[in-house]
Short mmCIF file of C-alpha atoms in Angstrom, two decimals:
data_model
loop_
_atom_site.label_atom_id
_atom_site.label_comp_id
_atom_site.label_asym_id
_atom_site.label_seq_id
_atom_site.Cartn_x
_atom_site.Cartn_y
_atom_site.Cartn_z
CA UNK A 643 104.60 -25.06 -6.49
CA UNK A 644 102.79 -25.62 -9.38
CA UNK A 645 103.41 -28.79 -11.48
CA UNK A 646 106.54 -28.49 -14.25
CA UNK A 647 105.00 -28.18 -17.80
CA UNK A 648 105.67 -31.93 -18.62
CA UNK A 649 103.12 -32.58 -15.81
CA UNK A 650 105.26 -34.40 -13.79
CA UNK A 651 105.31 -33.33 -10.26
CA UNK A 652 108.30 -31.87 -8.38
CA UNK A 653 111.07 -33.38 -5.78
CA UNK A 654 109.94 -33.44 -2.13
CA UNK A 655 113.07 -33.21 0.11
CA UNK A 656 111.70 -33.97 3.19
CA UNK A 657 111.45 -37.87 1.81
CA UNK A 658 113.25 -40.68 0.49
CA UNK A 659 111.32 -40.93 -2.96
CA UNK A 660 112.51 -44.84 -4.64
CA UNK A 661 113.71 -44.13 -8.04
CA UNK A 662 111.60 -45.61 -11.09
CA UNK A 663 112.29 -48.61 -12.69
CA UNK A 664 112.56 -46.66 -15.84
CA UNK A 665 111.70 -43.84 -18.16
CA UNK A 666 108.36 -44.64 -18.81
CA UNK A 667 107.49 -44.89 -14.81
CA UNK A 668 109.32 -41.50 -14.16
CA UNK A 669 106.90 -39.28 -12.22
CA UNK A 670 108.92 -36.67 -10.66
CA UNK A 671 110.16 -34.34 -13.48
CA UNK A 672 114.53 -34.72 -13.86
CA UNK A 673 114.42 -37.97 -11.58
CA UNK A 674 116.99 -40.25 -12.36
CA UNK A 675 115.61 -43.86 -12.80
CA UNK A 676 117.11 -47.12 -11.93
CA UNK A 677 118.04 -48.02 -15.30
CA UNK A 678 120.43 -45.13 -16.13
CA UNK A 679 122.16 -45.96 -12.89
CA UNK A 680 122.81 -49.01 -13.65
CA UNK A 681 124.22 -47.61 -16.46
CA UNK A 682 125.76 -45.24 -15.26
CA UNK A 683 128.13 -47.29 -12.74
CA UNK A 684 128.73 -49.94 -16.12
CA UNK A 685 129.73 -48.07 -18.63
CA UNK A 686 132.20 -45.27 -16.47
CA UNK A 687 133.73 -47.70 -14.25
CA UNK A 688 133.23 -51.20 -15.57
CA UNK A 689 131.01 -51.89 -12.68
CA UNK A 690 128.67 -54.87 -13.30
CA UNK A 691 124.89 -54.27 -12.38
CA UNK A 692 124.36 -57.75 -10.59
CA UNK A 693 126.59 -55.86 -7.92
CA UNK A 694 123.53 -53.52 -6.79
CA UNK A 695 121.11 -56.45 -7.39
CA UNK A 696 119.62 -56.27 -3.42
CA UNK A 697 119.97 -52.68 -3.58
CA UNK A 698 116.95 -50.05 -4.24
CA UNK A 699 118.37 -46.34 -4.79
CA UNK A 700 116.81 -43.82 -3.95
CA UNK A 701 115.89 -39.55 -4.03
CA UNK A 702 115.95 -37.78 -1.37
CA UNK A 703 117.07 -33.28 -1.38
CA UNK A 704 117.67 -32.48 -4.87
CA UNK A 705 119.35 -34.49 -7.28
CA UNK A 706 120.92 -36.57 -4.60
CA UNK A 707 120.61 -40.18 -4.84
CA UNK A 708 121.15 -42.53 -2.00
CA UNK A 709 121.56 -46.88 -2.22
CA UNK A 710 119.26 -48.88 0.38
CA UNK A 711 120.51 -52.54 0.36
CA UNK A 712 117.19 -54.14 1.30
CA UNK A 713 112.97 -53.05 0.53
CA UNK A 714 111.40 -50.10 1.85
CA UNK A 715 107.57 -48.28 1.06
CA UNK A 716 108.05 -45.29 -0.54
CA UNK A 717 107.95 -42.18 -0.03
CA UNK A 718 109.21 -42.67 3.66
CA UNK A 719 109.77 -39.79 5.68
CA UNK A 720 113.48 -40.70 7.98
CA UNK A 721 116.28 -39.56 8.07
CA UNK A 722 118.51 -41.36 6.32
CA UNK A 723 118.21 -44.94 3.96
CA UNK A 724 121.62 -46.92 3.61
CA UNK A 725 124.22 -44.11 2.28
CA UNK A 726 124.39 -40.78 -0.05
CA UNK A 727 125.70 -42.95 -3.35
CA UNK A 728 125.31 -39.82 -6.34
CA UNK A 729 124.91 -36.84 -7.82
CA UNK A 730 122.75 -36.34 -10.33
CA UNK A 731 122.83 -32.30 -10.53
CA UNK A 732 125.15 -31.61 -12.99
CA UNK A 733 125.77 -32.75 -16.80
CA UNK A 734 128.60 -35.35 -15.40
CA UNK A 735 127.18 -37.59 -12.31
CA UNK A 736 129.35 -37.64 -9.93
CA UNK A 737 129.41 -40.11 -6.86
CA UNK A 738 130.29 -39.72 -3.57
CA UNK A 739 133.37 -41.03 -1.73
CA UNK A 740 131.48 -43.11 0.72
CA UNK A 741 129.75 -44.74 -2.04
CA UNK A 742 133.75 -45.09 -4.05
CA UNK A 743 134.85 -47.08 -0.87
CA UNK A 744 131.68 -49.44 -0.93
CA UNK A 745 131.65 -50.11 -4.45
CA UNK A 746 134.36 -48.91 -6.56
CA UNK A 747 136.62 -51.62 -5.33
CA UNK A 748 134.24 -53.56 -8.35
CA UNK A 749 135.41 -50.79 -10.61
CA UNK A 750 137.32 -52.13 -13.78
CA UNK A 751 137.58 -48.75 -15.76
CA UNK A 752 138.23 -45.33 -15.17
CA UNK A 753 139.96 -46.44 -12.05
CA UNK A 754 143.70 -44.22 -10.83
CA UNK A 755 146.44 -46.00 -8.34
CA UNK A 756 148.25 -44.09 -6.57
CA UNK A 757 151.51 -44.30 -4.76
CA UNK A 758 151.05 -44.19 -1.17
CA UNK A 759 152.37 -40.57 -1.02
CA UNK A 760 150.23 -39.13 -3.30
CA UNK A 761 147.56 -41.16 -2.16
CA UNK A 762 148.64 -39.50 1.58
CA UNK A 763 148.68 -35.91 -0.53
CA UNK A 764 144.86 -36.88 -1.72
CA UNK A 765 143.23 -37.76 1.33
CA UNK A 766 144.66 -34.07 2.89
CA UNK A 767 142.47 -32.95 0.16
CA UNK A 768 145.70 -31.51 -2.71
CA UNK A 769 145.14 -31.39 -5.81
CA UNK A 770 148.52 -33.05 -7.92
CA UNK A 771 149.88 -33.81 -11.21
CA UNK A 772 149.09 -36.64 -12.36
CA UNK A 773 149.92 -38.27 -15.96
CA UNK A 774 147.14 -39.85 -16.88
CA UNK A 775 146.36 -41.45 -20.12
CA UNK A 776 142.36 -42.49 -19.71
CA UNK A 777 139.46 -40.04 -19.90
CA UNK A 778 139.33 -37.20 -18.22
CA UNK A 779 135.93 -36.32 -15.37
CA UNK A 780 135.49 -38.12 -12.49
CA UNK A 781 137.58 -41.14 -11.59
CA UNK A 782 137.77 -43.56 -9.00
CA UNK A 783 141.50 -43.13 -7.02
CA UNK A 784 142.96 -45.66 -5.00
CA UNK A 785 145.95 -46.74 -4.04
CA UNK A 786 147.56 -50.88 -2.67
CA UNK A 787 147.14 -51.38 1.09
CA UNK A 788 146.83 -54.66 2.36
CA UNK A 789 147.75 -56.82 -0.84
CA UNK A 790 144.99 -55.03 -2.90
CA UNK A 791 143.65 -52.60 -4.61
CA UNK A 792 141.29 -50.27 -2.16
CA UNK A 793 139.32 -46.75 -3.58
CA UNK A 794 140.33 -43.88 -2.06
CA UNK A 795 137.45 -41.84 -3.22
CA UNK A 796 136.66 -40.02 -6.37
CA UNK A 797 139.57 -37.46 -8.25
CA UNK A 798 138.67 -34.56 -11.70
CA UNK A 799 141.20 -35.59 -13.82
CA UNK A 800 141.30 -31.98 -15.17
CA UNK A 801 144.11 -30.49 -17.94
CA UNK A 802 147.05 -33.29 -16.09
CA UNK A 803 145.89 -32.25 -13.17
CA UNK A 804 144.04 -34.35 -10.33
CA UNK A 805 141.79 -32.76 -8.33
CA UNK A 806 141.02 -34.40 -4.77
CA UNK A 807 137.22 -34.33 -4.56
CA UNK A 808 137.79 -35.93 -0.64
CA UNK A 809 134.82 -33.40 1.52
CA UNK A 810 136.40 -31.66 4.49
CA UNK A 811 135.40 -33.71 6.83
CA UNK A 812 136.81 -37.08 5.34
CA UNK A 813 140.24 -35.83 4.74
CA UNK A 814 142.42 -36.76 6.75
CA UNK A 815 146.29 -35.61 7.90
CA UNK A 816 147.68 -39.40 7.50
CA UNK A 817 151.06 -40.43 8.97
CA UNK A 818 153.62 -41.03 6.63
CA UNK A 819 155.21 -44.71 5.99
CA UNK A 820 157.87 -45.88 7.32
CA UNK A 821 158.39 -48.52 5.89
CA UNK A 822 160.86 -47.86 2.79
CA UNK A 823 158.05 -49.62 0.62
CA UNK A 824 156.66 -47.30 -2.53
CA UNK B 433 131.71 -36.05 46.36
CA UNK B 434 133.54 -39.63 46.48
CA UNK B 435 130.81 -41.32 44.07
CA UNK B 436 132.50 -44.34 43.31
CA UNK B 437 132.61 -45.23 46.91
CA UNK B 438 129.10 -45.54 47.52
CA UNK B 439 130.36 -49.51 45.23
CA UNK B 440 132.70 -50.94 47.58
CA UNK B 441 130.06 -52.96 49.69
CA UNK B 442 129.18 -54.82 45.87
CA UNK B 443 132.91 -54.82 44.68
CA UNK B 444 135.84 -57.02 45.35
CA UNK B 445 139.45 -55.67 45.64
CA UNK B 446 137.59 -52.34 45.33
CA UNK B 447 140.99 -51.01 45.64
CA UNK B 448 141.94 -52.30 41.83
CA UNK B 449 139.04 -51.13 41.08
CA UNK B 450 139.61 -47.89 41.88
CA UNK B 451 143.17 -47.27 40.56
CA UNK B 452 142.34 -48.61 37.57
CA UNK B 453 139.51 -45.70 37.56
CA UNK B 454 142.30 -43.55 38.24
CA UNK B 455 144.33 -45.10 34.97
CA UNK B 456 144.06 -43.72 31.21
CA UNK B 457 142.06 -46.49 29.11
CA UNK B 458 144.06 -48.32 25.67
CA UNK B 459 143.02 -47.15 22.32
CA UNK B 460 141.64 -49.82 21.15
CA UNK B 461 139.75 -49.87 17.37
CA UNK B 462 136.92 -52.13 16.00
CA UNK B 463 137.43 -53.81 12.36
CA UNK B 464 134.93 -52.92 10.55
CA UNK B 465 134.03 -56.28 8.45
CA UNK B 466 131.72 -55.06 5.58
CA UNK B 467 134.49 -53.38 4.29
CA UNK B 468 137.79 -56.08 5.58
CA UNK B 469 138.86 -58.77 7.20
CA UNK B 470 140.47 -58.89 10.41
CA UNK B 471 143.44 -60.01 8.87
CA UNK B 472 143.53 -57.41 6.30
CA UNK B 473 142.67 -54.61 8.25
CA UNK B 474 146.25 -56.09 10.60
CA UNK B 475 148.34 -56.24 7.34
CA UNK B 476 146.96 -52.33 6.77
CA UNK B 477 148.22 -51.26 10.44
CA UNK B 478 151.82 -53.94 10.47
CA UNK B 479 152.26 -51.44 6.87
CA UNK B 480 151.94 -48.05 9.01
CA UNK B 481 154.11 -49.24 11.86
CA UNK B 482 151.12 -49.70 14.16
CA UNK B 483 151.58 -51.57 16.63
CA UNK B 484 148.35 -53.78 17.73
CA UNK B 485 147.70 -56.65 20.02
CA UNK B 486 144.07 -58.17 19.19
CA UNK B 487 141.53 -58.65 22.45
CA UNK B 488 141.57 -61.89 23.46
CA UNK B 489 137.69 -62.38 23.87
CA UNK B 490 136.96 -60.68 20.62
CA UNK B 491 139.56 -61.49 16.78
CA UNK B 492 138.22 -57.80 15.71
CA UNK B 493 139.26 -55.85 18.03
CA UNK B 494 143.12 -54.53 18.37
CA UNK B 495 144.15 -52.97 20.81
CA UNK B 496 146.55 -50.14 19.25
CA UNK B 497 150.07 -48.21 20.15
CA UNK B 498 148.60 -45.15 19.19
CA UNK B 499 146.62 -42.48 20.38
CA UNK B 500 145.52 -41.46 16.99
CA UNK B 501 143.58 -44.09 15.78
CA UNK B 502 141.58 -42.14 13.32
CA UNK B 503 144.91 -41.40 11.15
CA UNK B 504 145.73 -44.21 9.88
CA UNK B 505 144.96 -45.62 6.85
CA UNK B 506 142.38 -48.10 7.86
CA UNK B 507 140.20 -45.29 9.95
CA UNK B 508 139.84 -43.52 6.93
CA UNK B 509 138.85 -46.54 4.52
CA UNK B 510 136.32 -47.13 6.88
CA UNK B 511 137.57 -50.82 7.40
CA UNK B 512 138.37 -49.88 11.67
CA UNK B 513 135.97 -47.77 14.31
CA UNK B 514 137.84 -46.71 17.27
CA UNK B 515 135.66 -48.08 20.55
CA UNK B 516 136.24 -48.89 23.87
CA UNK B 517 136.58 -52.52 24.41
CA UNK B 518 133.42 -52.96 26.42
CA UNK B 519 131.12 -50.93 24.52
CA UNK B 520 131.18 -53.49 22.09
CA UNK B 521 129.93 -56.27 24.36
CA UNK B 522 126.05 -55.45 23.82
CA UNK B 523 126.08 -56.24 19.59
CA UNK B 524 127.38 -59.37 20.33
CA UNK B 525 125.14 -60.21 22.89
CA UNK B 526 122.14 -58.70 21.03
CA UNK B 527 123.65 -61.21 17.33
CA UNK B 528 120.84 -60.26 14.81
CA UNK B 529 121.23 -62.40 12.04
CA UNK B 530 121.32 -61.56 7.89
CA UNK B 531 117.41 -60.41 7.20
CA UNK B 532 116.77 -59.63 10.69
CA UNK B 533 114.85 -56.59 11.93
CA UNK B 534 116.80 -54.40 14.32
CA UNK B 535 116.36 -51.16 17.06
CA UNK B 536 119.05 -49.35 17.76
CA UNK B 537 116.75 -46.61 20.49
CA UNK B 538 119.34 -44.68 21.61
CA UNK B 539 121.86 -45.04 18.69
CA UNK B 540 124.36 -42.10 18.52
CA UNK B 541 126.96 -41.60 17.69
CA UNK B 542 126.33 -45.83 16.09
CA UNK B 543 129.84 -47.39 17.37
CA UNK B 544 127.46 -50.09 18.33
CA UNK B 545 124.53 -49.43 15.73
CA UNK B 546 126.45 -49.78 13.06
CA UNK B 547 128.59 -52.76 14.75
CA UNK B 548 125.06 -54.16 15.15
CA UNK B 549 124.71 -54.03 11.20
CA UNK B 550 128.10 -55.74 10.13
CA UNK B 551 127.42 -58.76 12.49
CA UNK B 552 124.19 -59.22 10.23
CA UNK B 553 126.32 -58.64 6.91
CA UNK B 554 124.81 -55.60 6.46
CA UNK B 555 122.20 -57.64 4.65
CA UNK B 556 119.10 -56.83 7.29
CA UNK B 557 118.07 -53.28 8.64
CA UNK B 558 119.15 -51.63 11.00
CA UNK B 559 116.66 -48.93 12.62
CA UNK B 560 119.16 -46.33 13.85
CA UNK B 561 117.31 -43.45 16.39
CA UNK B 562 118.65 -40.94 18.60
CA UNK B 563 116.69 -38.02 19.73
CA UNK B 564 119.17 -35.47 19.54
CA UNK B 565 119.57 -33.97 15.75
CA UNK B 566 123.13 -33.11 16.55
CA UNK B 567 124.61 -36.39 17.68
CA UNK B 568 122.64 -38.01 15.16
CA UNK B 569 125.08 -35.98 12.48
CA UNK B 570 127.63 -38.32 14.52
CA UNK B 571 125.91 -41.00 13.56
CA UNK B 572 125.75 -40.26 9.59
CA UNK B 573 128.96 -40.17 8.87
CA UNK B 574 130.39 -42.69 11.01
CA UNK B 575 127.36 -44.78 9.19
CA UNK B 576 128.53 -43.36 5.77
CA UNK B 577 132.16 -44.05 6.32
CA UNK B 578 131.89 -47.91 7.49
CA UNK B 579 130.26 -48.43 4.13
CA UNK B 580 126.47 -49.02 6.55
CA UNK B 581 124.24 -49.65 3.39
CA UNK B 582 121.29 -51.25 5.62
CA UNK B 583 120.28 -48.65 8.18
CA UNK B 584 117.64 -46.03 8.28
CA UNK B 585 117.91 -43.72 10.96
CA UNK B 586 115.22 -42.64 12.21
CA UNK B 587 114.97 -38.47 15.05
CA UNK B 588 112.08 -39.52 17.49
CA UNK B 589 112.21 -39.62 20.87
CA UNK B 590 113.15 -43.49 21.77
CA UNK B 591 110.36 -43.63 24.98
CA UNK B 592 107.32 -43.29 22.94
CA UNK B 593 108.61 -43.88 19.55
CA UNK B 594 106.42 -44.91 16.92
CA UNK B 595 106.59 -47.19 13.68
CA UNK B 596 104.60 -45.73 11.36
CA UNK B 597 106.97 -44.80 8.93
CA UNK B 598 107.95 -48.39 8.25
CA UNK B 599 106.35 -50.56 6.46
CA UNK B 600 106.27 -52.79 9.41
CA UNK B 601 104.95 -53.62 13.02
CA UNK B 602 107.92 -55.42 15.19
CA UNK B 603 111.23 -55.48 15.40
CA UNK B 604 113.18 -58.83 16.06
CA UNK B 605 115.58 -57.61 18.22
CA UNK B 606 116.16 -54.03 19.80
CA UNK B 607 119.58 -52.90 21.99
CA UNK B 608 119.03 -50.16 24.31
CA UNK B 609 122.03 -48.68 25.37
CA UNK B 610 120.88 -46.12 27.21
CA UNK B 611 121.92 -42.76 28.24
CA UNK B 612 123.27 -43.11 31.43
CA UNK B 613 125.29 -40.98 34.33
CA UNK B 614 127.87 -42.79 32.72
CA UNK B 615 130.35 -43.42 35.80
CA UNK B 616 131.96 -46.34 34.45
CA UNK B 617 133.23 -43.87 31.42
CA UNK B 618 135.75 -42.32 33.82
CA UNK B 619 139.15 -43.76 32.13
CA UNK B 620 137.80 -42.02 29.09
CA UNK B 621 136.78 -38.52 30.23
CA UNK B 622 138.03 -37.55 34.36
CA UNK B 623 135.51 -35.13 34.17
CA UNK B 624 132.67 -37.75 33.88
CA UNK B 625 131.43 -37.42 37.35
CA UNK B 626 131.34 -33.40 37.85
CA UNK B 627 127.99 -33.28 37.71
CA UNK B 628 126.82 -36.71 38.65
CA UNK B 629 123.47 -36.20 41.22
CA UNK B 630 121.15 -38.44 43.18
CA UNK B 631 117.93 -36.13 41.43
CA UNK B 632 119.94 -36.89 38.00
CA UNK B 633 120.07 -41.17 38.74
CA UNK B 634 116.33 -40.92 39.23
CA UNK B 635 115.51 -38.62 36.69
CA UNK B 636 117.56 -40.59 34.07
CA UNK B 637 116.02 -43.99 35.20
CA UNK B 638 112.80 -43.63 34.63
CA UNK B 639 113.49 -42.86 30.71
CA UNK B 640 115.68 -45.55 30.48
CA UNK B 641 112.39 -47.40 32.15
CA UNK B 642 110.35 -45.83 29.62
CA UNK B 643 113.31 -46.62 26.79
CA UNK B 644 113.42 -50.54 27.98
CA UNK B 645 109.88 -50.74 28.31
CA UNK B 646 109.15 -49.13 24.36
CA UNK B 647 111.46 -51.26 23.04
CA UNK B 648 110.13 -54.68 24.44
CA UNK B 649 106.84 -53.84 22.94
CA UNK B 650 108.24 -53.25 20.02
CA UNK B 651 109.86 -56.67 19.68
CA UNK B 652 108.23 -59.77 18.13
CA UNK B 653 107.35 -62.20 20.84
CA UNK B 654 110.68 -65.22 20.95
CA UNK B 655 112.86 -62.02 20.24
CA UNK B 656 115.38 -60.22 22.02
CA UNK B 657 116.33 -57.25 23.63
CA UNK B 658 119.61 -55.77 25.55
CA UNK B 659 120.09 -53.98 27.67
CA UNK B 660 123.62 -52.08 28.60
CA UNK B 661 124.45 -49.53 30.22
CA UNK B 662 128.29 -47.52 30.72
CA UNK B 663 126.75 -47.34 35.08
CA UNK B 664 127.75 -49.02 38.11
CA UNK B 665 124.21 -47.32 40.06
CA UNK B 666 122.02 -50.79 40.87
CA UNK B 667 119.34 -47.81 41.01
CA UNK B 668 119.84 -47.29 36.38
CA UNK B 669 120.98 -50.53 35.75
CA UNK B 670 118.99 -53.57 38.15
CA UNK B 671 115.97 -51.22 39.66
CA UNK B 672 115.68 -50.63 36.02
CA UNK B 673 115.16 -53.98 35.00
CA UNK B 674 113.01 -55.01 38.18
CA UNK B 675 110.18 -52.39 37.25
CA UNK B 676 110.33 -53.60 33.70
CA UNK B 677 110.05 -56.98 34.86
CA UNK B 678 106.82 -55.92 36.62
CA UNK B 679 105.06 -54.72 33.68
CA UNK B 680 106.41 -56.10 30.17
CA UNK B 681 106.04 -59.20 29.58
CA UNK B 682 109.39 -60.27 29.29
CA UNK B 683 112.00 -62.46 30.95
CA UNK B 684 116.15 -61.95 31.45
CA UNK B 685 117.96 -64.57 29.96
CA UNK B 686 121.51 -66.19 29.99
CA UNK B 687 124.34 -65.49 28.05
CA UNK B 688 127.86 -66.07 26.87
CA UNK B 689 130.48 -63.00 28.02
CA UNK B 690 133.91 -63.79 27.06
CA UNK B 691 134.75 -61.00 29.63
CA UNK B 692 135.50 -61.17 33.06
CA UNK B 693 132.33 -60.10 34.94
CA UNK B 694 130.09 -60.24 38.21
CA UNK B 695 126.61 -61.30 38.56
CA UNK B 696 123.94 -58.36 38.43
CA UNK B 697 123.40 -57.41 42.10
CA UNK B 698 119.96 -58.60 44.29
CA UNK B 699 120.05 -55.98 46.80
CA UNK B 700 120.44 -52.55 46.87
CA UNK B 701 120.79 -50.15 50.09
CA UNK B 702 117.47 -51.83 51.32
CA UNK B 703 115.51 -52.70 47.79
CA UNK B 704 115.53 -55.57 46.25
CA UNK B 705 115.86 -56.79 42.90
CA UNK B 706 113.97 -60.25 41.39
CA UNK B 707 116.21 -62.98 41.64
CA UNK B 708 116.56 -63.08 37.51
CA UNK B 709 118.93 -60.21 37.73
CA UNK B 710 121.72 -61.76 38.39
CA UNK B 711 121.82 -62.99 34.85
CA UNK B 712 122.97 -59.10 33.72
CA UNK B 713 126.49 -59.24 34.09
CA UNK B 714 128.26 -56.54 36.12
CA UNK B 715 132.38 -55.30 34.09
CA UNK B 716 134.20 -53.22 36.07
CA UNK B 717 137.04 -51.43 34.72
CA UNK B 718 140.09 -53.45 36.41
CA UNK B 719 138.31 -56.91 35.66
CA UNK B 720 138.90 -56.63 32.13
CA UNK B 721 141.10 -53.27 31.63
CA UNK B 722 138.20 -51.81 30.54
CA UNK B 723 135.88 -49.04 30.96
CA UNK B 724 132.78 -49.74 33.58
CA UNK B 725 129.59 -51.71 32.23
CA UNK B 726 126.27 -53.24 32.59
CA UNK B 727 124.73 -55.47 30.33
CA UNK B 728 121.42 -57.36 30.17
CA UNK B 729 120.13 -59.50 27.78
CA UNK B 730 116.01 -60.43 28.04
CA UNK B 731 113.58 -62.33 26.01
CA UNK B 732 110.42 -61.33 24.93
CA UNK B 733 107.13 -62.91 25.80
CA UNK B 734 108.93 -65.47 28.26
#
């Protein structure tokens, strides 16, 4: 494959490459940086960058980012490293369900908390009409479970509608709660 | 063929053993402490009206009164993971500390490997390997759902495993939960013994030995290797340990196990094994109302 005109290499989808710290250290065209990833979580969801202090960020596959707790040599050719974390191919970056479940409890903004019944429909993959006064776009969707807010996954909020982004393999038909609450 | 009758000489109260093998298993989940405390996981079950009973020997294991543990909120959030009670033993015996490097040689579908990561507070490195690519996708799915961020997954043959991709030479611990004839899973899968044969036992035993030897070679001196199977056959259990004790620099060590168990056997069909194989534990279905299991702890360089 020829080099892009900016003189930077293309992503090699067969291996994990560690994200550069900043744009100045970037060697692969278009690759996100650690700085931009930390800024994304902080600006969009209010998650303190300190939460990610022990994590390194990686790209494998086109614009698919992974979070790994620890250090390891870059690049590395293995099947997976930590968890998938963030998709950066489109203009609006999209967190994964698993990343939101793992880190979303630290979020302070753009979190939409659903009733138990709405949460049940959300994890079944249904889109719902929901009132929401905040930003549009990818939200962290949560409900209250065992006394605290717990993130369910990512929803896309547009024009009064919350579109469930739970991947097909993660959707579940959960039983109705019969305690009468919520 | 009645496979299990060959074990009558080894088992006290063989009738109780038989009867237990014919009963279905209770539905058990392990609380994933990467995402929730046992208290919160229990509260979530109570909110859903799912009854549970903690397993006496392990506060993070719950027997549920539903046959569909995957349809609970706790399962969706990755707070709990369906795992047979006795299969939670080897990760407890391996017991990695935060910061340690652990190899799970035959890791898919990942119940034990994710348990290893959780025991190290998701702050070590678990290298979870499996040879089978299809099973590896189940491992990855489970690791992501349970929020395990300290795992590296590889797809290689454990018998000649290379550490080439990594920037270190040795593991601190290893767990060899090896492929086996699965006799102990008969309560979960009544067809488990349909393809049983002595020839298969021979073949799988040589695979098991090669995997265990590689684990010992890849673990630092003083490190821990745990060997486990879900089968009763001494050919796959004590005989494998006996061969490996002869060929690798290691020794069997005692370990405590809160489940009721019997020591490894030193004699089987005219063969005699190293007396230290008694330090391994045999777990029969009628002892704790679980599946059948075998577990041994080895120290490298000893």
